[in-house]
XYZ file of C-alpha atoms in Angstrom:
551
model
C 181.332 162.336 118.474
C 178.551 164.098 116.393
C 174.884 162.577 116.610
C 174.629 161.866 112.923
C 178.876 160.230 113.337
C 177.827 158.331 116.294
C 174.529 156.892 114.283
C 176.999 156.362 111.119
C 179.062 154.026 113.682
C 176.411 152.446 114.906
C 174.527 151.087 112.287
C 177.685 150.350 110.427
C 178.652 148.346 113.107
C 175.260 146.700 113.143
C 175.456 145.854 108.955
C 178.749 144.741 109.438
C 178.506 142.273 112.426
C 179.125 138.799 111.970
C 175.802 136.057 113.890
C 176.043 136.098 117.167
C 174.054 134.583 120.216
C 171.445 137.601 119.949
C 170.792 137.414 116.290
C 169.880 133.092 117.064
C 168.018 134.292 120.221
C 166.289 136.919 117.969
C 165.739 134.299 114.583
C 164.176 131.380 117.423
C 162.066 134.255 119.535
C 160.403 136.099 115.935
C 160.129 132.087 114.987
C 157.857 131.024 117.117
C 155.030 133.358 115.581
C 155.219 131.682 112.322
C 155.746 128.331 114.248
C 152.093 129.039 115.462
C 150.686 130.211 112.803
C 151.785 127.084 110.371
C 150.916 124.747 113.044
C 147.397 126.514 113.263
C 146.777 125.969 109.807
C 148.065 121.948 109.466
C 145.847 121.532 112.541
C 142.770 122.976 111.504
C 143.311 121.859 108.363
C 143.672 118.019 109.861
C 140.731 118.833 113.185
C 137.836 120.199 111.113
C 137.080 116.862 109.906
C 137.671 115.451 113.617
C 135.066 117.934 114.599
C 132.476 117.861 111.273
C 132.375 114.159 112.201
C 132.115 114.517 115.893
C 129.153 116.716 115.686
C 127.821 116.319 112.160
C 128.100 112.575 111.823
C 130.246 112.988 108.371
C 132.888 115.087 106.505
C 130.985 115.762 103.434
C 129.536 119.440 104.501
C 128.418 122.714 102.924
C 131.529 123.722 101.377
C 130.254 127.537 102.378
C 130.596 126.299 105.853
C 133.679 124.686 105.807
C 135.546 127.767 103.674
C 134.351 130.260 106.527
C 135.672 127.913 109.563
C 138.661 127.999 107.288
C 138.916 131.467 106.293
C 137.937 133.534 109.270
C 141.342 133.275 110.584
C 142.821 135.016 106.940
C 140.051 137.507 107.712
C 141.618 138.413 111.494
C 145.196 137.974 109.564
C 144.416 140.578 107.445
C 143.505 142.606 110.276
C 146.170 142.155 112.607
C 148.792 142.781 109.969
C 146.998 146.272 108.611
C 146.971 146.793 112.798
C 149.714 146.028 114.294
C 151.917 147.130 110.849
C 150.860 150.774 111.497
C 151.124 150.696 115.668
C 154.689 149.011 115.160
C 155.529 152.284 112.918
C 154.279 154.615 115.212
C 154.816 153.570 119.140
C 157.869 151.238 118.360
C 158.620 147.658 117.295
C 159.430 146.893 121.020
C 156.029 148.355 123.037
C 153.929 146.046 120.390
C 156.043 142.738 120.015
C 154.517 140.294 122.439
C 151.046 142.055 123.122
C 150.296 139.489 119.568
C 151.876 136.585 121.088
C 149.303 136.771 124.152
C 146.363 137.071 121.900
C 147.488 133.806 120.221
C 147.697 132.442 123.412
C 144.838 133.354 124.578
C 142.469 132.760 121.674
C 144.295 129.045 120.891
C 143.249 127.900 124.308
C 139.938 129.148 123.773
C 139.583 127.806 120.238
C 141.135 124.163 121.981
C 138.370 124.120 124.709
C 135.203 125.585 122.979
C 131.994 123.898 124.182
C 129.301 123.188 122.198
C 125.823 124.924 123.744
C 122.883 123.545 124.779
C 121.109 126.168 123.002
C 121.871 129.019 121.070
C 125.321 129.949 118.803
C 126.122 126.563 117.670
C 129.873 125.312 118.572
C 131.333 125.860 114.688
C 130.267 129.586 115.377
C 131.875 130.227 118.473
C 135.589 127.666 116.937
C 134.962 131.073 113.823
C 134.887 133.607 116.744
C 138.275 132.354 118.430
C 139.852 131.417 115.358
C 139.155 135.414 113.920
C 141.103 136.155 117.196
C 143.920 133.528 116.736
C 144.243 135.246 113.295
C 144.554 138.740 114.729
C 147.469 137.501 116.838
C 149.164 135.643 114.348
C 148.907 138.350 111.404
C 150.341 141.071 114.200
C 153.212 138.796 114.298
C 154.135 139.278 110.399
C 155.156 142.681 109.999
C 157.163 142.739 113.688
C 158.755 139.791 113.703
C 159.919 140.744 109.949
C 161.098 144.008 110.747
C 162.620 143.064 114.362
C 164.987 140.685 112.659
C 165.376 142.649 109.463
C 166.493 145.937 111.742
C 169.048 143.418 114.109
C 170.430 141.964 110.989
C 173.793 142.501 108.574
C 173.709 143.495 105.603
C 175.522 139.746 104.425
C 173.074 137.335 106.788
C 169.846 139.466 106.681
C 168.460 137.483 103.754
C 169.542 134.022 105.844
C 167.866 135.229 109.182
C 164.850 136.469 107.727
C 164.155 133.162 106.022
C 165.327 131.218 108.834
C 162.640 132.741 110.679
C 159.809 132.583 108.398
C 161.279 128.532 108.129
C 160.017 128.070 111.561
C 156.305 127.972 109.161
C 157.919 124.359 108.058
C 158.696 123.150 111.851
C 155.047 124.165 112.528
C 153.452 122.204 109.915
C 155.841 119.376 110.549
C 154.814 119.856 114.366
C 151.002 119.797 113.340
C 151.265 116.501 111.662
C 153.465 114.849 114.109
C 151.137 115.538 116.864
C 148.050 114.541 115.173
C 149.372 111.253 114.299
C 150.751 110.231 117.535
C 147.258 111.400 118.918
C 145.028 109.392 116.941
C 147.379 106.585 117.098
C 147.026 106.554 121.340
C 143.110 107.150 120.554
C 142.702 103.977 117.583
C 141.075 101.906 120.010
C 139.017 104.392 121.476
C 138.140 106.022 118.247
C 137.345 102.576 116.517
C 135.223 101.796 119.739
C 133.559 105.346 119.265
C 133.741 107.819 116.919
C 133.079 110.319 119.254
C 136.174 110.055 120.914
C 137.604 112.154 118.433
C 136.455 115.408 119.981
C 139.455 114.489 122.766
C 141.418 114.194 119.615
C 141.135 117.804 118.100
C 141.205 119.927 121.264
C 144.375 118.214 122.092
C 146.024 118.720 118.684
C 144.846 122.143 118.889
C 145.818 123.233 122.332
C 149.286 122.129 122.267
C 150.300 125.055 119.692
C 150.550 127.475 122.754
C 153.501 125.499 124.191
C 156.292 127.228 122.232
C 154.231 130.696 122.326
C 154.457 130.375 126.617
C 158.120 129.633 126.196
C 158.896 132.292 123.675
C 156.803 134.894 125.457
C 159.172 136.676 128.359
C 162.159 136.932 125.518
C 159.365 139.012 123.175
C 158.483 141.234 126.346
C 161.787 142.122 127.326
C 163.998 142.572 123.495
C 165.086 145.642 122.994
C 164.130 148.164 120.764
C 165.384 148.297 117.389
C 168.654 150.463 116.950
C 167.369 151.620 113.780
C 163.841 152.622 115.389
C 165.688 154.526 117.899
C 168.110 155.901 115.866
C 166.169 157.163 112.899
C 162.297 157.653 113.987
C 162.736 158.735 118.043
C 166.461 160.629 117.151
C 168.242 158.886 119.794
C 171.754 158.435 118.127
C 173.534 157.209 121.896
C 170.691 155.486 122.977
C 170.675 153.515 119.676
C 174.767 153.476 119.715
C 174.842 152.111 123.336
C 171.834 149.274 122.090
C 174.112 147.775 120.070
C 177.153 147.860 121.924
C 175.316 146.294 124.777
C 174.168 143.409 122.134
C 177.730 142.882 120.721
C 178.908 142.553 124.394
C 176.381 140.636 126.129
C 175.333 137.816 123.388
C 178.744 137.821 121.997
C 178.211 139.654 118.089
C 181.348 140.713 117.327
C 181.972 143.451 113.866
C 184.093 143.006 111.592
C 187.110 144.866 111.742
C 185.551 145.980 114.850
C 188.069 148.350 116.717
C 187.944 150.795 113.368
C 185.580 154.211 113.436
C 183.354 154.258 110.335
C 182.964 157.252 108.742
C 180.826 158.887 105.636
C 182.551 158.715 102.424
C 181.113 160.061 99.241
C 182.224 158.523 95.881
C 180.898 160.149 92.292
C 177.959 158.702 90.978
C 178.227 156.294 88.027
C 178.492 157.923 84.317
C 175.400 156.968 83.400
C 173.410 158.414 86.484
C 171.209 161.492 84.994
C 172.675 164.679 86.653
C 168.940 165.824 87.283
C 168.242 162.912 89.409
C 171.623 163.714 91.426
C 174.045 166.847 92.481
C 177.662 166.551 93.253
C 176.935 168.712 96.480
C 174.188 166.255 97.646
C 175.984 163.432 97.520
C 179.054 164.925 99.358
C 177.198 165.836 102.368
C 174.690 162.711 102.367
C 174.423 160.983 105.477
C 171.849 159.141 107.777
C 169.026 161.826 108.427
C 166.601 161.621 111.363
C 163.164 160.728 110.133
C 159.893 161.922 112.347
C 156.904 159.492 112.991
C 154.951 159.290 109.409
C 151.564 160.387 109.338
C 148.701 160.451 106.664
C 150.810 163.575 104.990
C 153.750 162.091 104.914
C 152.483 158.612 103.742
C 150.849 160.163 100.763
C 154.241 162.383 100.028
C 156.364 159.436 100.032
C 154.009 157.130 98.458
C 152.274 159.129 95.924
C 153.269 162.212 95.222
C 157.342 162.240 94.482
C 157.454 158.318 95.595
C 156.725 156.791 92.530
C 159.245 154.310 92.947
C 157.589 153.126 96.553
C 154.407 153.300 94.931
C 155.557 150.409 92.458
C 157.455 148.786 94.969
C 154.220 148.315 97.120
C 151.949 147.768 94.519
C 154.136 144.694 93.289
C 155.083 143.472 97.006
C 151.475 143.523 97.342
C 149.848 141.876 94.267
C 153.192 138.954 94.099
C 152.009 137.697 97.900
C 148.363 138.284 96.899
C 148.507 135.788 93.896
C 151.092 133.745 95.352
C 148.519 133.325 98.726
C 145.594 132.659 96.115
C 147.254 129.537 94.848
C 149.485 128.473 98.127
C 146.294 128.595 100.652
C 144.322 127.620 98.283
C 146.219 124.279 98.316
C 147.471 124.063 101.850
C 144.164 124.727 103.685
C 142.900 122.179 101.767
C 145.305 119.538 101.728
C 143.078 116.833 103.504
C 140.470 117.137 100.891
C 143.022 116.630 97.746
C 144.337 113.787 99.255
C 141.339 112.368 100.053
C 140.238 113.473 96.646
C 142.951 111.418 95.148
C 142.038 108.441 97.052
C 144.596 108.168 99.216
C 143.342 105.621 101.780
C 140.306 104.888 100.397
C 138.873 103.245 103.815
C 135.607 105.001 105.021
C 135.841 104.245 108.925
C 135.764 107.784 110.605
C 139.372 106.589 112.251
C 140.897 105.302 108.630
C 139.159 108.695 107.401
C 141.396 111.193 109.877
C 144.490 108.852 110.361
C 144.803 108.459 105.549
C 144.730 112.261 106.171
C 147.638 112.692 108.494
C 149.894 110.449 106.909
C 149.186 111.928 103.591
C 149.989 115.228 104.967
C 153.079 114.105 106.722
C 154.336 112.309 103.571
C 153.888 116.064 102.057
C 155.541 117.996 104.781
C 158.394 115.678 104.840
C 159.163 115.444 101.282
C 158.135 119.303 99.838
C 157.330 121.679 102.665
C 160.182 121.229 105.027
C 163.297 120.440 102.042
C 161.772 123.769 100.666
C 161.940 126.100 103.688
C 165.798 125.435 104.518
C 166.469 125.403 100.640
C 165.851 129.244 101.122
C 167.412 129.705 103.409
C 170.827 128.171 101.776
C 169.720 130.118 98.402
C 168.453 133.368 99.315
C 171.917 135.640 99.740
C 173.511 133.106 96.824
C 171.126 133.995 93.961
C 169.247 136.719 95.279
C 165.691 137.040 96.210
C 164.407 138.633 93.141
C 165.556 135.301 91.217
C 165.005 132.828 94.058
C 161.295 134.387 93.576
C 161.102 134.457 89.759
C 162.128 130.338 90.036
C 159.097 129.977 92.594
C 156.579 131.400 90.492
C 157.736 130.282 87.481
C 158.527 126.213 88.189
C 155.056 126.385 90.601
C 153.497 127.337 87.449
C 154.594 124.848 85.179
C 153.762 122.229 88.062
C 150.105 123.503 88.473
C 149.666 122.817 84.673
C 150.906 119.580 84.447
C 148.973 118.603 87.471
C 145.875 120.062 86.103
C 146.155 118.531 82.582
C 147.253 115.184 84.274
C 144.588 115.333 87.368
C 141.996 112.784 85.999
C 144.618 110.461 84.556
C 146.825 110.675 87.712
C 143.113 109.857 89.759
C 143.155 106.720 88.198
C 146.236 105.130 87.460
C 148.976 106.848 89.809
C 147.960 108.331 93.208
C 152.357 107.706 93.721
C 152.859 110.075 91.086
C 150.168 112.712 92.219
C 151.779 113.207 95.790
C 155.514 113.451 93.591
C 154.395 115.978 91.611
C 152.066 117.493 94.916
C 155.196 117.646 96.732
C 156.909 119.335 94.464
C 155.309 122.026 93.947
C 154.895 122.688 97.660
C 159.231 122.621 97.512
C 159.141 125.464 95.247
C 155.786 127.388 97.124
C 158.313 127.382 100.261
C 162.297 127.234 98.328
C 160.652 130.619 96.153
C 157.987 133.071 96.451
C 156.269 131.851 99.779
C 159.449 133.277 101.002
C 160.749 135.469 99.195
C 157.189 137.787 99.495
C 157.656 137.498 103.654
C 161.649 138.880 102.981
C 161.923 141.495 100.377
C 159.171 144.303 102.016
C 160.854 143.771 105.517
C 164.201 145.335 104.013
C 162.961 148.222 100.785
C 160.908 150.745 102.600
C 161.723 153.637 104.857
C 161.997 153.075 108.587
C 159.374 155.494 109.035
C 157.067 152.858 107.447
C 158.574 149.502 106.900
C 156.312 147.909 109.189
C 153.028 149.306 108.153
C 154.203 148.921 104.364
C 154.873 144.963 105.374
C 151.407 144.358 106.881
C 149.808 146.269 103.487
C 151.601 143.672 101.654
C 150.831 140.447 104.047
C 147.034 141.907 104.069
C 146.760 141.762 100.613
C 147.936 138.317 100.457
C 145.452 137.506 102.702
C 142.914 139.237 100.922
C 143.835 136.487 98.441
C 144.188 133.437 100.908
C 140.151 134.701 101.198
C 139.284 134.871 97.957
C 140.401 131.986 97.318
C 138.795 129.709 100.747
C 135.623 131.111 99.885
C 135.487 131.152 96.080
C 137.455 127.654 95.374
C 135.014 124.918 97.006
C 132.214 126.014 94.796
C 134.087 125.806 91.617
C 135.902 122.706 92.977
C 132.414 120.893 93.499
C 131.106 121.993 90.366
C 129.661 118.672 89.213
C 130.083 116.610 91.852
C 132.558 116.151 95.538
C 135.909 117.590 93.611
C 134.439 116.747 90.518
C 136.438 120.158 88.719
C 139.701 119.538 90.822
C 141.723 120.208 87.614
C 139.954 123.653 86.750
C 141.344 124.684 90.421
C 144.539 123.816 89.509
C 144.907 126.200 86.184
C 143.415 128.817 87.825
C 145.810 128.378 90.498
C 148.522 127.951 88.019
C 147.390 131.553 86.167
C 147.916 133.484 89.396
C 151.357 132.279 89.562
C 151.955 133.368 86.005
C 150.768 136.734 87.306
C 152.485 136.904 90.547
C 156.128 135.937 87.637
C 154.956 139.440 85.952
C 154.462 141.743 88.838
C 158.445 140.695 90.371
C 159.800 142.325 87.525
C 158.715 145.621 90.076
C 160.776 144.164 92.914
C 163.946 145.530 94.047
C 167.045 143.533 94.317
C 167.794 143.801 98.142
C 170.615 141.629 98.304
C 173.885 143.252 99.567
C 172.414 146.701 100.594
C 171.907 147.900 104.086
C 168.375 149.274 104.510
C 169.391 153.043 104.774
C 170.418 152.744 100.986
C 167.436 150.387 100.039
C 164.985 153.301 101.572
C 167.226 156.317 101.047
C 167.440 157.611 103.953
C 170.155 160.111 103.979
C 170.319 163.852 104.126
C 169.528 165.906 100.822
C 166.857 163.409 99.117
C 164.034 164.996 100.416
C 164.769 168.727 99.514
C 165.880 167.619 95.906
C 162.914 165.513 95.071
C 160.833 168.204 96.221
C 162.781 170.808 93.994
C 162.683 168.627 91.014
C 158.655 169.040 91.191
C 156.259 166.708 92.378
C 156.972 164.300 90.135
C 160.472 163.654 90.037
C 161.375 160.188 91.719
C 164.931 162.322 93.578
C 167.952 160.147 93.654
C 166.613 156.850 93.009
C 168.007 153.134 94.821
C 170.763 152.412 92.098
C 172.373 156.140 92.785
C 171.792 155.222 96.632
C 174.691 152.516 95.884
C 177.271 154.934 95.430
C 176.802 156.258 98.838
C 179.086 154.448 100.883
C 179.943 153.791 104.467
C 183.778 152.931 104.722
C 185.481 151.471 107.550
C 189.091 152.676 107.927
């Protein structure tokens, strides 16, 4: 069999398979990541007071202080994403996934057992310098584990698996909580006795996130390399061919219609498709091309000049997770401080102060978070992702507004109808965009860069998840502790608006395999250059009537 045929019945194959024990190994292995990484944020989000009262004596700090604690991780997100995007692109997904995992490991325990000083760097400054490296790890782990399971998956389950993974965020969070409150319930006594007590408290909640990452660590070492990487970036049509038949036979994936040889069929493109954009000889000998390693050159060629269409594509996966992080960290770091800004509790005891916390959290994660995650997952190849995302926006919107014109009234009279509405809202964070912006650039950019494209777009929502830790408390305080809690909100609430606009720029993937998604077959690139450097060349909705047929 030809290289390009035996590629062509390979991937086929691969978009056609039906879930097997590899693709649940492969969803539960790329999970654990964003396990950490929620239960990271919950717990730091639930220890900082532990700690601000341990060694500060209250909770009430500088609100610079307590943003940078906070954001320094986003900081070493953004980094590790922009990092580990572009090394995933260029030595493989396989030679990277796992060296991220160890760094979490690593910097968690070190982050769980920092000491304060005698002298010197203070202990908050040395928690920022392990929690920059905890970020590092954990934004690494975006862009692989996104493109590992996108590049496994079918074409009909690759929505489901992606957002099955990225669920694994809602078992962290729920993990966080759990934890905390079963510690501080086996510390009351202690804690009431002694306050300081609490600094057994934090390290604990803090140092059990490594658990899953140890378990979970051999199976990232030793997956294989993508078929897809193999196939289209090193040019290794067998090796890739023999990948997956080893997967379909070892962990049980079976095709459909599996005993049949695919082949390349060509169909005429649609009547309205501009003949410019498309010849009938190019689409009768398109098929799978081999791609080389992109560099600066070819970044810029199919980026900017002749890749218009990626250009818009990036710019709007970028600025949707960008304001949808603004608004969605913005809340969830500080979670603790709007329920205790709502009163919840009330009781001023340092244990009443960390235990009203936890259950106010857990009564969150429970009833929004969690319900919102696996809604996804059930929605995402029913209506789409371009919808599912246009609902999250939209309806988190609409709930931002009516809990920023109802803040002060709900303060008073209704702290019930505050956590409804609270919960709400973090249901359609996690059933819509929160997703949806994790998904959609793991599947509509070119193998040659899906993974660096992905960490471009996580960075710049964490470029957001910055702006808004460090710019929020100030405005927040304005006029007292959470005195301009409401102004938050619609400024929140606007970003969502924004992030509603910018989706109209996103692709439907739903249903298409992620050759025709990135068009990668044979003949684009010599038309689109012939057409001049600004013609777009056969564009995703021509793509479509390139067809692989099993016979």
């Amino acid at each position: 069999m030809a290289p390009r045929a035996t590629r062509a019945s390979a991937l086929a194959q691969l978009d056609s398979a039906v879930i097997g024990n590899f693709h649940m190994k492969a969803i539960a292995v790329a999970g654990v990541g964003f396990y950490t990484d929620a239960y990271d944020l919950f717990a730091i989000n639930l220890a900082l007071p532990m700690i601000y009262l341990t060694y500060m004596g209250t909770t009430n700090v500088n609100s610079w202080l307590d943003g940078s604690i906070k954001g320094i991780a986003n900081v070493g997100n953004a980094v590790g994403q922009l990092l580990f995007g572009y090394l995933a692109d260029r030595l493989g997904r396989k030679r990277m996934y796992g060296v991220e995992l160890m760094l979490m490991i690593v910097a968690t325990l070190g982050q769980a057992l920092t000491a304060p000083p005698a002298k010197g760097v203070g202990i908050l400054a040395i928690l920022a310098f392990w929690r920059f490296c905890v970020g590092v790890g954990i934004g690494g782990d975006y862009p692989l584990s996104a493109i590992i399971t996108s590049e496994f998956a079918s074409v009909e389950r690759r929505g489901k698996m992606m957002a099955a993974v990225f669920a694994c965020q809602g078992i962290g969070q729920l993990s966080a909580v759990l934890i905390t409150v079963i510690t501080l319930a086996c510390f009351k006594g202690a804690i009431q006795d002694d306050p300081q007590n609490l600094d057994y408290c934090w390290r604990i909640i803090l140092g059990l996130g490594i658990v899953p990452a140890l378990c979970a660590l051999y199976f990232r070492l030793t997956i294989p390399e993508t078929p897809r990487f193999t196939a289209h970036i090193t040019g290794d049509e067998n090796a890739a061919a023999k990948d997956i038949e080893k997967i379909m036979l070892q962990y049980g994936g079976k095709a459909h219609n599996n005993n049949a040889a695919p082949t390349m069929t060509a169909v005429s493109p649609a009547p309205d498709t501009p003949r410019s954009h498309v010849s009938q000889a190019t689409i009768n000998t398109a098929r799978p091309t081999s791609q080389r390693k992109g560099g600066l050159r070819d970044f810029n060629r199919t980026f900017l000049h002749g890749g218009r269409r990626n250009l818009q594509i990036l710019i709007a996966t970028s600025m949707t997770w960008f304001c949808l992080d603004v608004a969605f960290y913005g809340l969830n770091l500080n979670t603790s401080v709007v329920i205790s800004a709502i009163g919840f509790g009330g009781k001023k005891t340092p244990w009443d102060q960390v235990w009203s916390a936890a259950l106010g959290n857990l009564i969150v994660v429970f009833c929004g978070n969690l319900p919102g995650y696996f809604a996804a997952i059930l929605l995402i190849e029913r209506i789409g992702r371009k919808k599912l995302q246009y609902m999250g926006f939209i309806v988190g919107a609409v709930l931002l507004l009516v809990l920023a014109a109802s803040y002060h009234k709900l303060l008073a009279s209704s702290v019930a109808g505050f956590v409804v509405l609270y919960s709400l809202l973090q249901f359609f964070f996690n059933c819509g965009a929160n997703t949806t912006t994790f998904v959609v650039p793991g599947e509509c950019y070119p193998t040659r860069f899906r993974s660096t494209a992905h960490g471009i777009s996580a960075a710049a929502g964490k470029l957001g998840a910055i702006l808004t830790t460090f710019g929020i408390a100030p405005i927040r305080n304005n006029g007292g502790t959470n005195e301009s809690m409401n102004v938050v909100l619609y400024i929140f609430a606007a970003f969502m608006a924004v992030g509603a606009l910018f989706t109209a720029w996103i692709p439907e993937t739903k249903g298409k395999t992620l050759e025709q998604l990135a068009d990668e077959f044979e003949g684009i690139e010599d038309l689109s250059e012939g057409e001049g450097e600004g013609d777009e060349g056969i564009g995703h909705e021509d793509l479509d009537q390139v067809v692989v047929d099993r016979h």
